[in-house]
mmCIF file with all atom_site columns, C-alpha atoms in Angstrom:
data_model
loop_
_atom_site.group_PDB
_atom_site.id
_atom_site.type_symbol
_atom_site.label_atom_id
_atom_site.label_alt_id
_atom_site.label_comp_id
_atom_site.label_asym_id
_atom_site.label_entity_id
_atom_site.label_seq_id
_atom_site.pdbx_PDB_ins_code
_atom_site.Cartn_x
_atom_site.Cartn_y
_atom_site.Cartn_z
_atom_site.occupancy
_atom_site.B_iso_or_equiv
_atom_site.pdbx_formal_charge
_atom_site.auth_seq_id
_atom_site.auth_comp_id
_atom_site.auth_asym_id
_atom_site.auth_atom_id
_atom_site.pdbx_PDB_model_num
ATOM 1   C CA . MET A 1 1   ? 14.609  0.362   9.862   1.00 81.00 ? 1   MET A CA 1
ATOM 2   C CA . ASP A 1 2   ? 15.608  0.351   6.197   1.00 91.00 ? 2   ASP A CA 1
ATOM 3   C CA . SER A 1 3   ? 13.243  0.929   3.277   1.00 92.00 ? 3   SER A CA 1
ATOM 4   C CA . LEU A 1 4   ? 12.594  -2.735  2.518   1.00 94.00 ? 4   LEU A CA 1
ATOM 5   C CA . GLN A 1 5   ? 11.892  -3.504  6.173   1.00 95.00 ? 5   GLN A CA 1
ATOM 6   C CA . LYS A 1 6   ? 9.344   -0.668  6.156   1.00 96.00 ? 6   LYS A CA 1
ATOM 7   C CA . VAL A 1 7   ? 7.740   -2.156  3.052   1.00 97.00 ? 7   VAL A CA 1
ATOM 8   C CA . LEU A 1 8   ? 7.417   -5.601  4.615   1.00 97.00 ? 8   LEU A CA 1
ATOM 9   C CA . ALA A 1 9   ? 6.022   -4.214  7.887   1.00 98.00 ? 9   ALA A CA 1
ATOM 10  C CA . ALA A 1 10  ? 3.446   -2.099  6.036   1.00 98.00 ? 10  ALA A CA 1
ATOM 11  C CA . VAL A 1 11  ? 2.467   -5.025  3.790   1.00 98.00 ? 11  VAL A CA 1
ATOM 12  C CA . GLU A 1 12  ? 1.963   -7.278  6.826   1.00 98.00 ? 12  GLU A CA 1
ATOM 13  C CA . ALA A 1 13  ? -0.193  -4.632  8.498   1.00 98.00 ? 13  ALA A CA 1
ATOM 14  C CA . ALA A 1 14  ? -2.295  -4.105  5.355   1.00 98.00 ? 14  ALA A CA 1
ATOM 15  C CA . LEU A 1 15  ? -2.840  -7.845  4.956   1.00 98.00 ? 15  LEU A CA 1
ATOM 16  C CA . GLU A 1 16  ? -3.901  -8.150  8.600   1.00 97.00 ? 16  GLU A CA 1
ATOM 17  C CA . LYS A 1 17  ? -6.764  -5.789  7.700   1.00 97.00 ? 17  LYS A CA 1
ATOM 18  C CA . LYS A 1 18  ? -7.575  -7.840  4.550   1.00 97.00 ? 18  LYS A CA 1
ATOM 19  C CA . ALA A 1 19  ? -6.328  -5.326  1.980   1.00 97.00 ? 19  ALA A CA 1
ATOM 20  C CA . TYR A 1 20  ? -6.547  -6.860  -1.464  1.00 95.00 ? 20  TYR A CA 1
ATOM 21  C CA . ASP A 1 21  ? -4.952  -6.300  -4.858  1.00 94.00 ? 21  ASP A CA 1
ATOM 22  C CA . LEU A 1 22  ? -1.779  -5.287  -3.038  1.00 97.00 ? 22  LEU A CA 1
ATOM 23  C CA . THR A 1 23  ? 1.213   -4.318  -5.163  1.00 95.00 ? 23  THR A CA 1
ATOM 24  C CA . VAL A 1 24  ? 4.677   -3.096  -4.218  1.00 97.00 ? 24  VAL A CA 1
ATOM 25  C CA . LEU A 1 25  ? 6.491   -0.949  -6.783  1.00 95.00 ? 25  LEU A CA 1
ATOM 26  C CA . GLU A 1 26  ? 10.114  0.151   -6.712  1.00 93.00 ? 26  GLU A CA 1
ATOM 27  C CA . VAL A 1 27  ? 10.145  3.755   -7.940  1.00 91.00 ? 27  VAL A CA 1
ATOM 28  C CA . GLU A 1 28  ? 13.467  5.108   -6.675  1.00 81.00 ? 28  GLU A CA 1
ATOM 29  C CA . HIS A 1 29  ? 14.952  5.157   -10.188 1.00 75.00 ? 29  HIS A CA 1
ATOM 30  C CA . LEU A 1 30  ? 11.918  7.076   -11.492 1.00 80.00 ? 30  LEU A CA 1
ATOM 31  C CA . SER A 1 31  ? 11.255  9.689   -8.860  1.00 71.00 ? 31  SER A CA 1
ATOM 32  C CA . SER A 1 32  ? 12.685  11.516  -5.897  1.00 72.00 ? 32  SER A CA 1
ATOM 33  C CA . ILE A 1 33  ? 9.329   11.112  -4.120  1.00 83.00 ? 33  ILE A CA 1
ATOM 34  C CA . ALA A 1 34  ? 10.094  7.688   -2.616  1.00 92.00 ? 34  ALA A CA 1
ATOM 35  C CA . ASP A 1 35  ? 11.933  4.413   -3.092  1.00 93.00 ? 35  ASP A CA 1
ATOM 36  C CA . TYR A 1 36  ? 8.788   2.263   -2.910  1.00 96.00 ? 36  TYR A CA 1
ATOM 37  C CA . PHE A 1 37  ? 5.049   2.574   -3.393  1.00 96.00 ? 37  PHE A CA 1
ATOM 38  C CA . ILE A 1 38  ? 2.578   0.177   -1.846  1.00 97.00 ? 38  ILE A CA 1
ATOM 39  C CA . ILE A 1 39  ? -0.806  0.216   -3.556  1.00 97.00 ? 39  ILE A CA 1
ATOM 40  C CA . ALA A 1 40  ? -3.698  -1.623  -1.906  1.00 97.00 ? 40  ALA A CA 1
ATOM 41  C CA . THR A 1 41  ? -7.479  -1.709  -2.032  1.00 97.00 ? 41  THR A CA 1
ATOM 42  C CA . GLY A 1 42  ? -10.224 -1.837  0.574   1.00 97.00 ? 42  GLY A CA 1
ATOM 43  C CA . ARG A 1 43  ? -13.866 -2.814  -0.018  1.00 95.00 ? 43  ARG A CA 1
ATOM 44  C CA . SER A 1 44  ? -15.378 0.189   1.824   1.00 96.00 ? 44  SER A CA 1
ATOM 45  C CA . ASP A 1 45  ? -14.337 3.538   3.247   1.00 96.00 ? 45  ASP A CA 1
ATOM 46  C CA . VAL A 1 46  ? -14.375 1.952   6.712   1.00 97.00 ? 46  VAL A CA 1
ATOM 47  C CA . GLN A 1 47  ? -12.005 -0.797  5.572   1.00 97.00 ? 47  GLN A CA 1
ATOM 48  C CA . VAL A 1 48  ? -9.737  1.726   3.819   1.00 98.00 ? 48  VAL A CA 1
ATOM 49  C CA . GLN A 1 49  ? -9.513  3.642   7.117   1.00 98.00 ? 49  GLN A CA 1
ATOM 50  C CA . ALA A 1 50  ? -8.858  0.408   9.046   1.00 98.00 ? 50  ALA A CA 1
ATOM 51  C CA . ILE A 1 51  ? -6.060  -0.556  6.653   1.00 98.00 ? 51  ILE A CA 1
ATOM 52  C CA . ALA A 1 52  ? -4.472  2.894   6.952   1.00 98.00 ? 52  ALA A CA 1
ATOM 53  C CA . HIS A 1 53  ? -4.783  2.893   10.765  1.00 98.00 ? 53  HIS A CA 1
ATOM 54  C CA . GLY A 1 54  ? -3.365  -0.637  10.923  1.00 98.00 ? 54  GLY A CA 1
ATOM 55  C CA . ILE A 1 55  ? -0.345  0.399   8.872   1.00 98.00 ? 55  ILE A CA 1
ATOM 56  C CA . GLU A 1 56  ? 0.164   3.529   10.959  1.00 98.00 ? 56  GLU A CA 1
ATOM 57  C CA . GLU A 1 57  ? -0.029  1.561   14.236  1.00 98.00 ? 57  GLU A CA 1
ATOM 58  C CA . ARG A 1 58  ? 2.419   -1.079  13.013  1.00 98.00 ? 58  ARG A CA 1
ATOM 59  C CA . MET A 1 59  ? 4.864   1.509   11.722  1.00 98.00 ? 59  MET A CA 1
ATOM 60  C CA . ASP A 1 60  ? 4.641   3.428   15.018  1.00 97.00 ? 60  ASP A CA 1
ATOM 61  C CA . ARG A 1 61  ? 5.650   0.234   16.855  1.00 97.00 ? 61  ARG A CA 1
ATOM 62  C CA . GLU A 1 62  ? 8.638   0.034   14.500  1.00 95.00 ? 62  GLU A CA 1
ATOM 63  C CA . ALA A 1 63  ? 9.518   3.693   15.289  1.00 96.00 ? 63  ALA A CA 1
ATOM 64  C CA . ALA A 1 64  ? 8.669   4.808   11.748  1.00 96.00 ? 64  ALA A CA 1
ATOM 65  C CA . HIS A 1 65  ? 6.366   7.805   11.710  1.00 96.00 ? 65  HIS A CA 1
ATOM 66  C CA . PRO A 1 66  ? 4.651   9.308   8.657   1.00 97.00 ? 66  PRO A CA 1
ATOM 67  C CA . SER A 1 67  ? 5.669   12.755  7.512   1.00 96.00 ? 67  SER A CA 1
ATOM 68  C CA . SER A 1 68  ? 2.055   13.177  6.364   1.00 97.00 ? 68  SER A CA 1
ATOM 69  C CA . ILE A 1 69  ? -1.255  11.355  6.027   1.00 97.00 ? 69  ILE A CA 1
ATOM 70  C CA . GLU A 1 70  ? -3.807  12.554  3.494   1.00 97.00 ? 70  GLU A CA 1
ATOM 71  C CA . GLY A 1 71  ? -7.368  11.477  2.700   1.00 97.00 ? 71  GLY A CA 1
ATOM 72  C CA . LEU A 1 72  ? -8.168  9.626   5.902   1.00 95.00 ? 72  LEU A CA 1
ATOM 73  C CA . HIS A 1 73  ? -11.415 11.510  6.518   1.00 93.00 ? 73  HIS A CA 1
ATOM 74  C CA . ARG A 1 74  ? -13.093 10.613  3.200   1.00 93.00 ? 74  ARG A CA 1
ATOM 75  C CA . ALA A 1 75  ? -11.143 7.363   2.801   1.00 93.00 ? 75  ALA A CA 1
ATOM 76  C CA . HIS A 1 76  ? -11.455 7.028   -0.960  1.00 96.00 ? 76  HIS A CA 1
ATOM 77  C CA . TRP A 1 77  ? -7.677  7.357   -1.327  1.00 97.00 ? 77  TRP A CA 1
ATOM 78  C CA . VAL A 1 78  ? -5.477  7.490   1.755   1.00 98.00 ? 78  VAL A CA 1
ATOM 79  C CA . VAL A 1 79  ? -1.792  8.320   1.355   1.00 98.00 ? 79  VAL A CA 1
ATOM 80  C CA . LEU A 1 80  ? 0.679   7.595   4.141   1.00 98.00 ? 80  LEU A CA 1
ATOM 81  C CA . ASP A 1 81  ? 4.073   9.164   3.434   1.00 97.00 ? 81  ASP A CA 1
ATOM 82  C CA . TYR A 1 82  ? 7.045   7.575   5.187   1.00 96.00 ? 82  TYR A CA 1
ATOM 83  C CA . ASP A 1 83  ? 9.592   9.495   3.064   1.00 93.00 ? 83  ASP A CA 1
ATOM 84  C CA . ASP A 1 84  ? 11.220  6.484   1.355   1.00 94.00 ? 84  ASP A CA 1
ATOM 85  C CA . LEU A 1 85  ? 7.905   4.586   1.308   1.00 96.00 ? 85  LEU A CA 1
ATOM 86  C CA . VAL A 1 86  ? 4.534   5.947   0.216   1.00 96.00 ? 86  VAL A CA 1
ATOM 87  C CA . VAL A 1 87  ? 1.464   3.815   0.881   1.00 98.00 ? 87  VAL A CA 1
ATOM 88  C CA . HIS A 1 88  ? -1.687  4.324   -1.203  1.00 97.00 ? 88  HIS A CA 1
ATOM 89  C CA . VAL A 1 89  ? -4.893  2.693   0.061   1.00 98.00 ? 89  VAL A CA 1
ATOM 90  C CA . PHE A 1 90  ? -7.848  3.018   -2.303  1.00 98.00 ? 90  PHE A CA 1
ATOM 91  C CA . LEU A 1 91  ? -11.487 2.183   -2.684  1.00 96.00 ? 91  LEU A CA 1
ATOM 92  C CA . ALA A 1 92  ? -11.718 -0.008  -5.797  1.00 94.00 ? 92  ALA A CA 1
ATOM 93  C CA . ALA A 1 93  ? -13.465 2.582   -8.005  1.00 95.00 ? 93  ALA A CA 1
ATOM 94  C CA . THR A 1 94  ? -10.986 5.291   -7.038  1.00 96.00 ? 94  THR A CA 1
ATOM 95  C CA . ARG A 1 95  ? -8.040  3.002   -7.706  1.00 95.00 ? 95  ARG A CA 1
ATOM 96  C CA . GLU A 1 96  ? -9.425  2.139   -11.120 1.00 94.00 ? 96  GLU A CA 1
ATOM 97  C CA . PHE A 1 97  ? -9.948  5.830   -11.929 1.00 95.00 ? 97  PHE A CA 1
ATOM 98  C CA . TYR A 1 98  ? -6.399  6.923   -11.021 1.00 94.00 ? 98  TYR A CA 1
ATOM 99  C CA . ARG A 1 99  ? -4.600  3.759   -12.182 1.00 91.00 ? 99  ARG A CA 1
ATOM 100 C CA . LEU A 1 100 ? -1.297  4.492   -10.447 1.00 88.00 ? 100 LEU A CA 1
ATOM 101 C CA . GLU A 1 101 ? 0.232   1.265   -11.720 1.00 84.00 ? 101 GLU A CA 1
ATOM 102 C CA . ARG A 1 102 ? -0.327  2.474   -15.269 1.00 82.00 ? 102 ARG A CA 1
ATOM 103 C CA . THR A 1 103 ? 1.077   5.909   -14.456 1.00 80.00 ? 103 THR A CA 1
ATOM 104 C CA . TRP A 1 104 ? 4.276   4.313   -13.152 1.00 81.00 ? 104 TRP A CA 1
ATOM 105 C CA . THR A 1 105 ? 4.671   1.772   -15.981 1.00 76.00 ? 105 THR A CA 1
ATOM 106 C CA . ASP A 1 106 ? 8.470   1.831   -15.718 1.00 82.00 ? 106 ASP A CA 1
ATOM 107 C CA . ALA A 1 107 ? 8.330   0.923   -12.026 1.00 87.00 ? 107 ALA A CA 1
ATOM 108 C CA . GLN A 1 108 ? 9.410   -2.569  -11.137 1.00 90.00 ? 108 GLN A CA 1
ATOM 109 C CA . GLU A 1 109 ? 7.000   -4.705  -9.133  1.00 93.00 ? 109 GLU A CA 1
ATOM 110 C CA . ILE A 1 110 ? 8.759   -6.168  -6.112  1.00 93.00 ? 110 ILE A CA 1
ATOM 111 C CA . PRO A 1 111 ? 8.106   -9.854  -5.428  1.00 93.00 ? 111 PRO A CA 1
ATOM 112 C CA . LEU A 1 112 ? 7.149   -10.459 -1.813  1.00 93.00 ? 112 LEU A CA 1
ATOM 113 C CA . PRO A 1 113 ? 8.603   -13.292 0.267   1.00 93.00 ? 113 PRO A CA 1
ATOM 114 C CA . GLU A 1 114 ? 6.444   -16.114 1.561   1.00 95.00 ? 114 GLU A CA 1
ATOM 115 C CA . PRO A 1 115 ? 4.035   -16.196 3.301   1.00 95.00 ? 115 PRO A CA 1
ATOM 116 C CA . LEU A 1 116 ? 3.195   -12.609 2.239   1.00 93.00 ? 116 LEU A CA 1
ATOM 117 C CA . HIS A 1 117 ? 3.110   -13.527 -1.459  1.00 94.00 ? 117 HIS A CA 1
ATOM 118 C CA . SER A 1 118 ? 0.566   -16.305 -0.802  1.00 94.00 ? 118 SER A CA 1
ATOM 119 C CA . GLN A 1 119 ? -1.566  -14.011 1.367   1.00 93.00 ? 119 GLN A CA 1
ATOM 120 C CA . VAL A 1 120 ? -1.659  -11.375 -1.383  1.00 91.00 ? 120 VAL A CA 1
ATOM 121 C CA . ARG A 1 121 ? -2.591  -14.024 -3.968  1.00 91.00 ? 121 ARG A CA 1
ATOM 122 C CA . ASP A 1 122 ? -5.287  -15.552 -1.736  1.00 89.00 ? 122 ASP A CA 1
ATOM 123 C CA . LEU A 1 123 ? -6.882  -12.184 -0.984  1.00 87.00 ? 123 LEU A CA 1
ATOM 124 C CA . GLN A 1 124 ? -6.840  -11.331 -4.693  1.00 82.00 ? 124 GLN A CA 1
ATOM 125 C CA . LEU A 1 125 ? -8.560  -14.610 -5.583  1.00 68.00 ? 125 LEU A CA 1
ATOM 126 C CA . ARG A 1 126 ? -11.253 -14.033 -2.954  1.00 71.00 ? 126 ARG A CA 1
ATOM 127 C CA . ALA A 1 127 ? -11.811 -10.457 -4.136  1.00 71.00 ? 127 ALA A CA 1
ATOM 128 C CA . SER A 1 128 ? -12.304 -11.491 -7.765  1.00 66.00 ? 128 SER A CA 1
ATOM 129 C CA . GLY A 1 129 ? -14.406 -14.552 -6.943  1.00 57.00 ? 129 GLY A CA 1
#
């Protein structure tokens, strides 16, 4: 499974659990940490955990296993590290505090294919409405 396939699988899994404000950033030219970051938000600690577990289960089915998972117990900011892909799942207030998108301002946002793009947009509209 290549990096972009991992991204799409993780995005699908996050959207199945109704993650909102989902963004995919290409960071390989900025850091040796990963090629891509996925940043997503859950409405509660329970939803953040569900999103993280959903991603982990989907990636396991794809034979991609995390090298580490951090923050799952408190679920304010869960990080799933798949080496070339790092997934960040936040509570809204925690995401606003850390502002990863602003930290990685030179990162390029990756446009998602349909129907994922529409799902991300629809969940964002519902979250802000």
